[in-house]
PDB file of C-alpha atoms in Angstrom:
ATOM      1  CA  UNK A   1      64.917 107.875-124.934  1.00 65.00           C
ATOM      2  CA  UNK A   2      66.957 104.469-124.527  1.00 68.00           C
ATOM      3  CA  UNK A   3      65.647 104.070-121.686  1.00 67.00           C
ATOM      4  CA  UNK A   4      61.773 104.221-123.091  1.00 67.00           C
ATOM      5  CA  UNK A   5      63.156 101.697-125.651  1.00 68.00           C
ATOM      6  CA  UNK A   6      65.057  99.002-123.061  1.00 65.00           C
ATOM      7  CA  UNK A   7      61.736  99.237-121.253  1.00 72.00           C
ATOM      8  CA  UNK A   8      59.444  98.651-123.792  1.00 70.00           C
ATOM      9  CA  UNK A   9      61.083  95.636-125.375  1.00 68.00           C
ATOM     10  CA  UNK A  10      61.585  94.255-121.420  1.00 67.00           C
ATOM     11  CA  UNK A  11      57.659  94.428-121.706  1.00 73.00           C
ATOM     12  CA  UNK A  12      57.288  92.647-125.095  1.00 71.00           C
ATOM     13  CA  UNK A  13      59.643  90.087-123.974  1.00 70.00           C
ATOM     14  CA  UNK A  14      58.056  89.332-121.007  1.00 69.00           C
ATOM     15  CA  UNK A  15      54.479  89.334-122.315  1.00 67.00           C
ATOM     16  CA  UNK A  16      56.139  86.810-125.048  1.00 70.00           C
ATOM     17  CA  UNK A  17      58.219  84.685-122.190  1.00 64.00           C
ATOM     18  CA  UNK A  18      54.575  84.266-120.285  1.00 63.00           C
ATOM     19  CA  UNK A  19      52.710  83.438-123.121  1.00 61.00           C
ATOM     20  CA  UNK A  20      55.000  80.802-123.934  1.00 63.00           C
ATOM     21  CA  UNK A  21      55.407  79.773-120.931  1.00 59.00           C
ATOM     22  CA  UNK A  22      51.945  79.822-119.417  1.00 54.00           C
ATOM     23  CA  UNK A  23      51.125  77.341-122.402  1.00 50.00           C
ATOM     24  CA  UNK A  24      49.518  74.376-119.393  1.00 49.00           C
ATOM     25  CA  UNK A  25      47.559  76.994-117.427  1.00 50.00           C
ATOM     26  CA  UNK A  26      46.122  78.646-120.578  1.00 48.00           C
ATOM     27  CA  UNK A  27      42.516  79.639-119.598  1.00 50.00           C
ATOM     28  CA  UNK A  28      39.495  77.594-121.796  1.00 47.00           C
ATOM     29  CA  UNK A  29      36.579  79.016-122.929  1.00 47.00           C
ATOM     30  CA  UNK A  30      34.149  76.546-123.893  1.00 47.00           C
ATOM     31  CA  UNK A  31      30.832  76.394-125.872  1.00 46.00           C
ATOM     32  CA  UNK A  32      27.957  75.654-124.210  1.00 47.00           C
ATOM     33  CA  UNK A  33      27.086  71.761-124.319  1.00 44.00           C
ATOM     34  CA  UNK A  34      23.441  71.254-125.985  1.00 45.00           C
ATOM     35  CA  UNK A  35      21.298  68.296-125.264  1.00 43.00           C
ATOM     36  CA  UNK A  36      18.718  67.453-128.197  1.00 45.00           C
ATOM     37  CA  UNK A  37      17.751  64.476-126.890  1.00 44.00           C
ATOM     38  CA  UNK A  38      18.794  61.971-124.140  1.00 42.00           C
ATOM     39  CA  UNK A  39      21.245  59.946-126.609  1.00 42.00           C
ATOM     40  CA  UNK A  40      22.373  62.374-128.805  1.00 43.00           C
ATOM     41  CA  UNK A  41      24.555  65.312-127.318  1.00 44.00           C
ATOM     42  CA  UNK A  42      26.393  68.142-129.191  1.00 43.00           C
ATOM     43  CA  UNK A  43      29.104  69.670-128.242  1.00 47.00           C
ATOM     44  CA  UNK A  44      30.480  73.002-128.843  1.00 48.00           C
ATOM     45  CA  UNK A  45      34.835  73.475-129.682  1.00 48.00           C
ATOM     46  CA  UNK A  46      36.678  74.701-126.709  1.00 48.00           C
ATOM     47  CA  UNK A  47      38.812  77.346-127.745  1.00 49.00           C
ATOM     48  CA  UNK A  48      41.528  79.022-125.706  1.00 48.00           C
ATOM     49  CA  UNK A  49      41.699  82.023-124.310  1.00 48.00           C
ATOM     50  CA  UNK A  50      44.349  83.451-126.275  1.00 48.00           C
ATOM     51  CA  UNK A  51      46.300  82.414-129.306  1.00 50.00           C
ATOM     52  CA  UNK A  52      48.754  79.544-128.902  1.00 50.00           C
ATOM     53  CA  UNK A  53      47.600  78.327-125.829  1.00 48.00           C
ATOM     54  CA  UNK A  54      46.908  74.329-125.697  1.00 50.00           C
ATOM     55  CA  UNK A  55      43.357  73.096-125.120  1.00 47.00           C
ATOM     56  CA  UNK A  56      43.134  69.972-122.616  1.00 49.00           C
ATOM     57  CA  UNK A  57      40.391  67.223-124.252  1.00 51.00           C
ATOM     58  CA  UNK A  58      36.859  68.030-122.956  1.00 50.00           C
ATOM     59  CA  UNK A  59      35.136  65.714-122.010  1.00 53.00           C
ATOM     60  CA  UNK A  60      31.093  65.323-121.648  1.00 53.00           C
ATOM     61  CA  UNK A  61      28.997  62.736-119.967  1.00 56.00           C
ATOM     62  CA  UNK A  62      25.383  62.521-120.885  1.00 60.00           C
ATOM     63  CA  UNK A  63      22.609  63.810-119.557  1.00 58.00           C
ATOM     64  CA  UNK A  64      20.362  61.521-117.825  1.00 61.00           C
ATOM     65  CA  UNK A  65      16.767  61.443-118.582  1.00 58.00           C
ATOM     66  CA  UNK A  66      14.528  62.403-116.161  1.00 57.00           C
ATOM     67  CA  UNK A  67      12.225  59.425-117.289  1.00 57.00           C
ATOM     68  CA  UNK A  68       9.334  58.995-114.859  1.00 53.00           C
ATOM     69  CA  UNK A  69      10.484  61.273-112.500  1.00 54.00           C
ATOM     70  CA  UNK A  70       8.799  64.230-113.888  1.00 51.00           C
ATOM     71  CA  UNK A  71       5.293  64.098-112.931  1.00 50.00           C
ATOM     72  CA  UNK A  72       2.269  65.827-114.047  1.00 51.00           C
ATOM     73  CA  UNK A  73      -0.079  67.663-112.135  1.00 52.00           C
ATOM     74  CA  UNK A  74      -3.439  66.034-111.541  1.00 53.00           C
ATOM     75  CA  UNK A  75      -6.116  65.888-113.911  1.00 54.00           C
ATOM     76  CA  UNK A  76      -8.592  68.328-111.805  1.00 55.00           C
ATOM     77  CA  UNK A  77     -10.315  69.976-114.149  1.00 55.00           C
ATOM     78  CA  UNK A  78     -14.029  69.752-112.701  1.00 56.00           C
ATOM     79  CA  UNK A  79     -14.457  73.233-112.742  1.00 62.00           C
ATOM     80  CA  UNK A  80     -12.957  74.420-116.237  1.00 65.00           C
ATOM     81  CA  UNK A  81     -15.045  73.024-118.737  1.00 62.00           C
ATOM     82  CA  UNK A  82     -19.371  73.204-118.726  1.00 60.00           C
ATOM     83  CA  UNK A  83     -21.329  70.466-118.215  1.00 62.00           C
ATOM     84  CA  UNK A  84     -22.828  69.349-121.272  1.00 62.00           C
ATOM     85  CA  UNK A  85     -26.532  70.716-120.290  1.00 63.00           C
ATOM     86  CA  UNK A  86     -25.126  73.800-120.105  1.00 63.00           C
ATOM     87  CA  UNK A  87     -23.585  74.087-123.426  1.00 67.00           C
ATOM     88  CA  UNK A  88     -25.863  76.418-125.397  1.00 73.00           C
ATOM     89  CA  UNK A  89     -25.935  75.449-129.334  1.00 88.00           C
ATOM     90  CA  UNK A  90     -26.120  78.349-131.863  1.00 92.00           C
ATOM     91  CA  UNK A  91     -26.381  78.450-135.352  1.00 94.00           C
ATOM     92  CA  UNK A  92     -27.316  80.887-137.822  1.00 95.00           C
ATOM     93  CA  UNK A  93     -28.191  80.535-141.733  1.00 97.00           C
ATOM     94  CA  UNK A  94     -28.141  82.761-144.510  1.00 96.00           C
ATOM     95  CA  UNK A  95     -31.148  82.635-146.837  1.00 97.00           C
ATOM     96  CA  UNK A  96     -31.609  84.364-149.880  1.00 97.00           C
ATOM     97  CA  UNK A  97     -35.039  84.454-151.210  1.00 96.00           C
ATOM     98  CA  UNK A  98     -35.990  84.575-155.266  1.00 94.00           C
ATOM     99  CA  UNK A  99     -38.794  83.688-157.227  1.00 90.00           C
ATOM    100  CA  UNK A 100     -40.285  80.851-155.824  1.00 91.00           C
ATOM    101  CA  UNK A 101     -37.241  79.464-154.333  1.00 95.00           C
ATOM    102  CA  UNK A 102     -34.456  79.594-151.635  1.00 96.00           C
ATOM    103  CA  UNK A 103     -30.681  79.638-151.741  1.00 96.00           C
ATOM    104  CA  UNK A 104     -31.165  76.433-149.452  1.00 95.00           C
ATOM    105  CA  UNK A 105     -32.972  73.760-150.262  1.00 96.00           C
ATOM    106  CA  UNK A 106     -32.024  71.720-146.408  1.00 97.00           C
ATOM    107  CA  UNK A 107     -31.045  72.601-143.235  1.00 96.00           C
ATOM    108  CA  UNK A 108     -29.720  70.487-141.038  1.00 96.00           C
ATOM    109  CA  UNK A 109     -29.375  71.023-136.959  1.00 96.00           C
ATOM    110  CA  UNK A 110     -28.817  69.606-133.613  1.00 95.00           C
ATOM    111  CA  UNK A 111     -32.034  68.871-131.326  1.00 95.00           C
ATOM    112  CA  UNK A 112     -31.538  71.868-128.482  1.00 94.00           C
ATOM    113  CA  UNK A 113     -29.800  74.132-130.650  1.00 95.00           C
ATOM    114  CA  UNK A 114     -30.592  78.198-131.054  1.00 95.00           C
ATOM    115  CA  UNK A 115     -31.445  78.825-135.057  1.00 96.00           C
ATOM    116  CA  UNK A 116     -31.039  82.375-136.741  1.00 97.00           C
ATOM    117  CA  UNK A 117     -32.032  82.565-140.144  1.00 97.00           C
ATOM    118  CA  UNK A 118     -31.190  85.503-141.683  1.00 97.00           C
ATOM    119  CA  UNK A 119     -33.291  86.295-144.863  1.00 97.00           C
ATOM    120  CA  UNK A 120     -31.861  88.389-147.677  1.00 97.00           C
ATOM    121  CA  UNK A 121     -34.180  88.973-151.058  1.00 95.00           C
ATOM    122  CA  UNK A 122     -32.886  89.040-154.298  1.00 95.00           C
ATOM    123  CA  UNK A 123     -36.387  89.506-155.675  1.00 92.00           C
ATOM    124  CA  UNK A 124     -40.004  89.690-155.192  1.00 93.00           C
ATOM    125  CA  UNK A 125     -41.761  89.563-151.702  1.00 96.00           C
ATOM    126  CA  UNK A 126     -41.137  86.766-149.706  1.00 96.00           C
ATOM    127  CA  UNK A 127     -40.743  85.577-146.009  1.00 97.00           C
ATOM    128  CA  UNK A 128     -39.483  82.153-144.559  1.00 98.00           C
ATOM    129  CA  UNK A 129     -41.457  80.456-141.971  1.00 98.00           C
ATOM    130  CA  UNK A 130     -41.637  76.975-139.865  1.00 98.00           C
ATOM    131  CA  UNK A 131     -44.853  76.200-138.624  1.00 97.00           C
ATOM    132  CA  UNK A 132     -43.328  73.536-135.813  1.00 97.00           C
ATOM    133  CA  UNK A 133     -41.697  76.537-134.111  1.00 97.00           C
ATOM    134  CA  UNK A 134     -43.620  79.228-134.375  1.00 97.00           C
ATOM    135  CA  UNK A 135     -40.796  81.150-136.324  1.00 97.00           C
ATOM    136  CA  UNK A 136     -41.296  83.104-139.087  1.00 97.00           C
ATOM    137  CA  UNK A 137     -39.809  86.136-140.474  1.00 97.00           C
ATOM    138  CA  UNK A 138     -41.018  89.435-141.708  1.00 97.00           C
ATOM    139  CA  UNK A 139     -42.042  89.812-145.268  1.00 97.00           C
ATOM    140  CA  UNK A 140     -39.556  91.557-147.052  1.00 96.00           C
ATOM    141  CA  UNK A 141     -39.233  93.278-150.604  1.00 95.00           C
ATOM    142  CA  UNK A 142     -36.621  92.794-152.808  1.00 94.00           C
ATOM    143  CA  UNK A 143     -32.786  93.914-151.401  1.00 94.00           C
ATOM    144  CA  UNK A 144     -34.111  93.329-148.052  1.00 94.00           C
ATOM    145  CA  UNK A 145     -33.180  91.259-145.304  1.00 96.00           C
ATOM    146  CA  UNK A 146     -34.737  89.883-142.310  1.00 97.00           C
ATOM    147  CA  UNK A 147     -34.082  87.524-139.454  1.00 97.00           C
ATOM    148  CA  UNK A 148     -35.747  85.113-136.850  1.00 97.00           C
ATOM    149  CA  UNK A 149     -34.461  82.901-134.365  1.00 97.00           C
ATOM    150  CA  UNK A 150     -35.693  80.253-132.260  1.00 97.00           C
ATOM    151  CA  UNK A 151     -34.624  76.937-130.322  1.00 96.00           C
ATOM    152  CA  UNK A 152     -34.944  73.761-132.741  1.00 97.00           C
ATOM    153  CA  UNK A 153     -36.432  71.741-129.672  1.00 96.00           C
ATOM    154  CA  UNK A 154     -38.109  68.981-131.035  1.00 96.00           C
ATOM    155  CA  UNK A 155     -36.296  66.038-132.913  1.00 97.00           C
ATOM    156  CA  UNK A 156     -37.704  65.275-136.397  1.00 97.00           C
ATOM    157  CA  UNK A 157     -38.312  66.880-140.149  1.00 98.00           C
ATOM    158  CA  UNK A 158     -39.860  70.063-140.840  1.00 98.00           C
ATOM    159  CA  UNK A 159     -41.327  72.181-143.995  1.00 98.00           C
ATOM    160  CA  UNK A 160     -39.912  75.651-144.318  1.00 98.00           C
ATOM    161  CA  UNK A 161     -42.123  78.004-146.890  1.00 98.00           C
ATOM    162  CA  UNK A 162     -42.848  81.328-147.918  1.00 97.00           C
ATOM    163  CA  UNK A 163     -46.317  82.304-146.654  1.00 97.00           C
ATOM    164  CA  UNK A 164     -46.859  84.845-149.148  1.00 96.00           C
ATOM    165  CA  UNK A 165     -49.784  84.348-151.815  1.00 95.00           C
ATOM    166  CA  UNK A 166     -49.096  80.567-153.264  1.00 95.00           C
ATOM    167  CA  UNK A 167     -45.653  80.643-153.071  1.00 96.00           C
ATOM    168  CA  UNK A 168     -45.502  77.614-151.130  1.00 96.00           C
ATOM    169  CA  UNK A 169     -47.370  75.725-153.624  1.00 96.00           C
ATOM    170  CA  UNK A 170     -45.393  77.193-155.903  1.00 95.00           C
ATOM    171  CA  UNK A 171     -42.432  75.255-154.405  1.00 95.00           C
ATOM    172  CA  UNK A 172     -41.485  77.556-152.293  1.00 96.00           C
ATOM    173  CA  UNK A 173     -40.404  74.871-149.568  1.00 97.00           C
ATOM    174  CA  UNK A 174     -37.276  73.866-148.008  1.00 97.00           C
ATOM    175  CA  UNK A 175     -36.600  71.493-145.158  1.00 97.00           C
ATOM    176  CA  UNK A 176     -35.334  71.829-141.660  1.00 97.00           C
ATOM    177  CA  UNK A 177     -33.785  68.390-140.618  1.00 97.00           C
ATOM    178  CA  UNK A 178     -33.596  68.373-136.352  1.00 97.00           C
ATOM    179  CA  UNK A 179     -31.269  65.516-135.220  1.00 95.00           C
TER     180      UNK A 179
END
């Protein structure tokens, strides 16, 4: 059993002789340096490898910028984006319909652009029509709802009315403004 003993503090000893004597050629771990921008650099603490051990200073040169040397590729987008002629305009309106009125008194568009109006009623029988564009919608009872659409292809300003009995008379009328 003395033998287990003389053997086991030969062990500590030694492990205790190379740790103090391996103090120089103590293995560093080191953070990982972090750039945030070209002039300002943190640094991460180097720690050693195992307790008592000596850390050598670190040092850390900047990082250069890249500056112009990073270049772009080219502007080639000719085939990504539609010609303007072939962008299609759409817009759609809701309308509700009442006694001799609408919700919306104006509507305003681009010349070119596909209108739907969708028509709800909140009472009575009405429709919504624009002469200029042959659109019109169906006549509709109360709690129902119609629609129409049609290109706005002609610049200038437009009566919308309700065609039913003298409702437009009535005042009945909007406007549909084509820009």
């Amino acid at each position: 059993m003395k033998a287990f003993y003389v053997i086991a503090v030969l062990l500590v000893l030694g492990a205790i002789y190379l740790f103090m004597a391996g103090d120089a050629e103590a293995p560093v771990i080191e953070d990982q340096v972090t750039s945030t921008n070209s002039e300002e650099m943190v640094v991460g603490q180097a720690m050693p490898a195992y307790p008592g051990a000596e850390v050598e200073e670190m040092v850390v040169e900047p990082v250069e910028d890249p500056g112009d040397e990073v270049s772009a590729a080219p502007d080639d987008r000719s085939g990504d984006l539609p010609e303007i002629e072939d962008v299609v305009l759409v817009q759609s309106f809701t309308i509700d319909s009442f006694s001799y009125g609408y919700s919306e008194s104006e509507i305003r568009v681009k010349e070119g652009t596909t209108v739907t109006i969708n028509l709800i009623n909140s009472g009575g029988f009405h429709d919504w029509v624009v002469d200029e564009f042959n659109a019109a919608t169906d006549k509709i009872q109360a709690d129902g709802n119609t629609s129409v659409t049609f290109v706005a292809d002609k610049a200038g300003t437009y009566e919308y009315y309700c065609s039913v009995g003298s409702h437009r008379e009535q005042g009945m009328v909007g406007t549909l403004v084509v820009e």
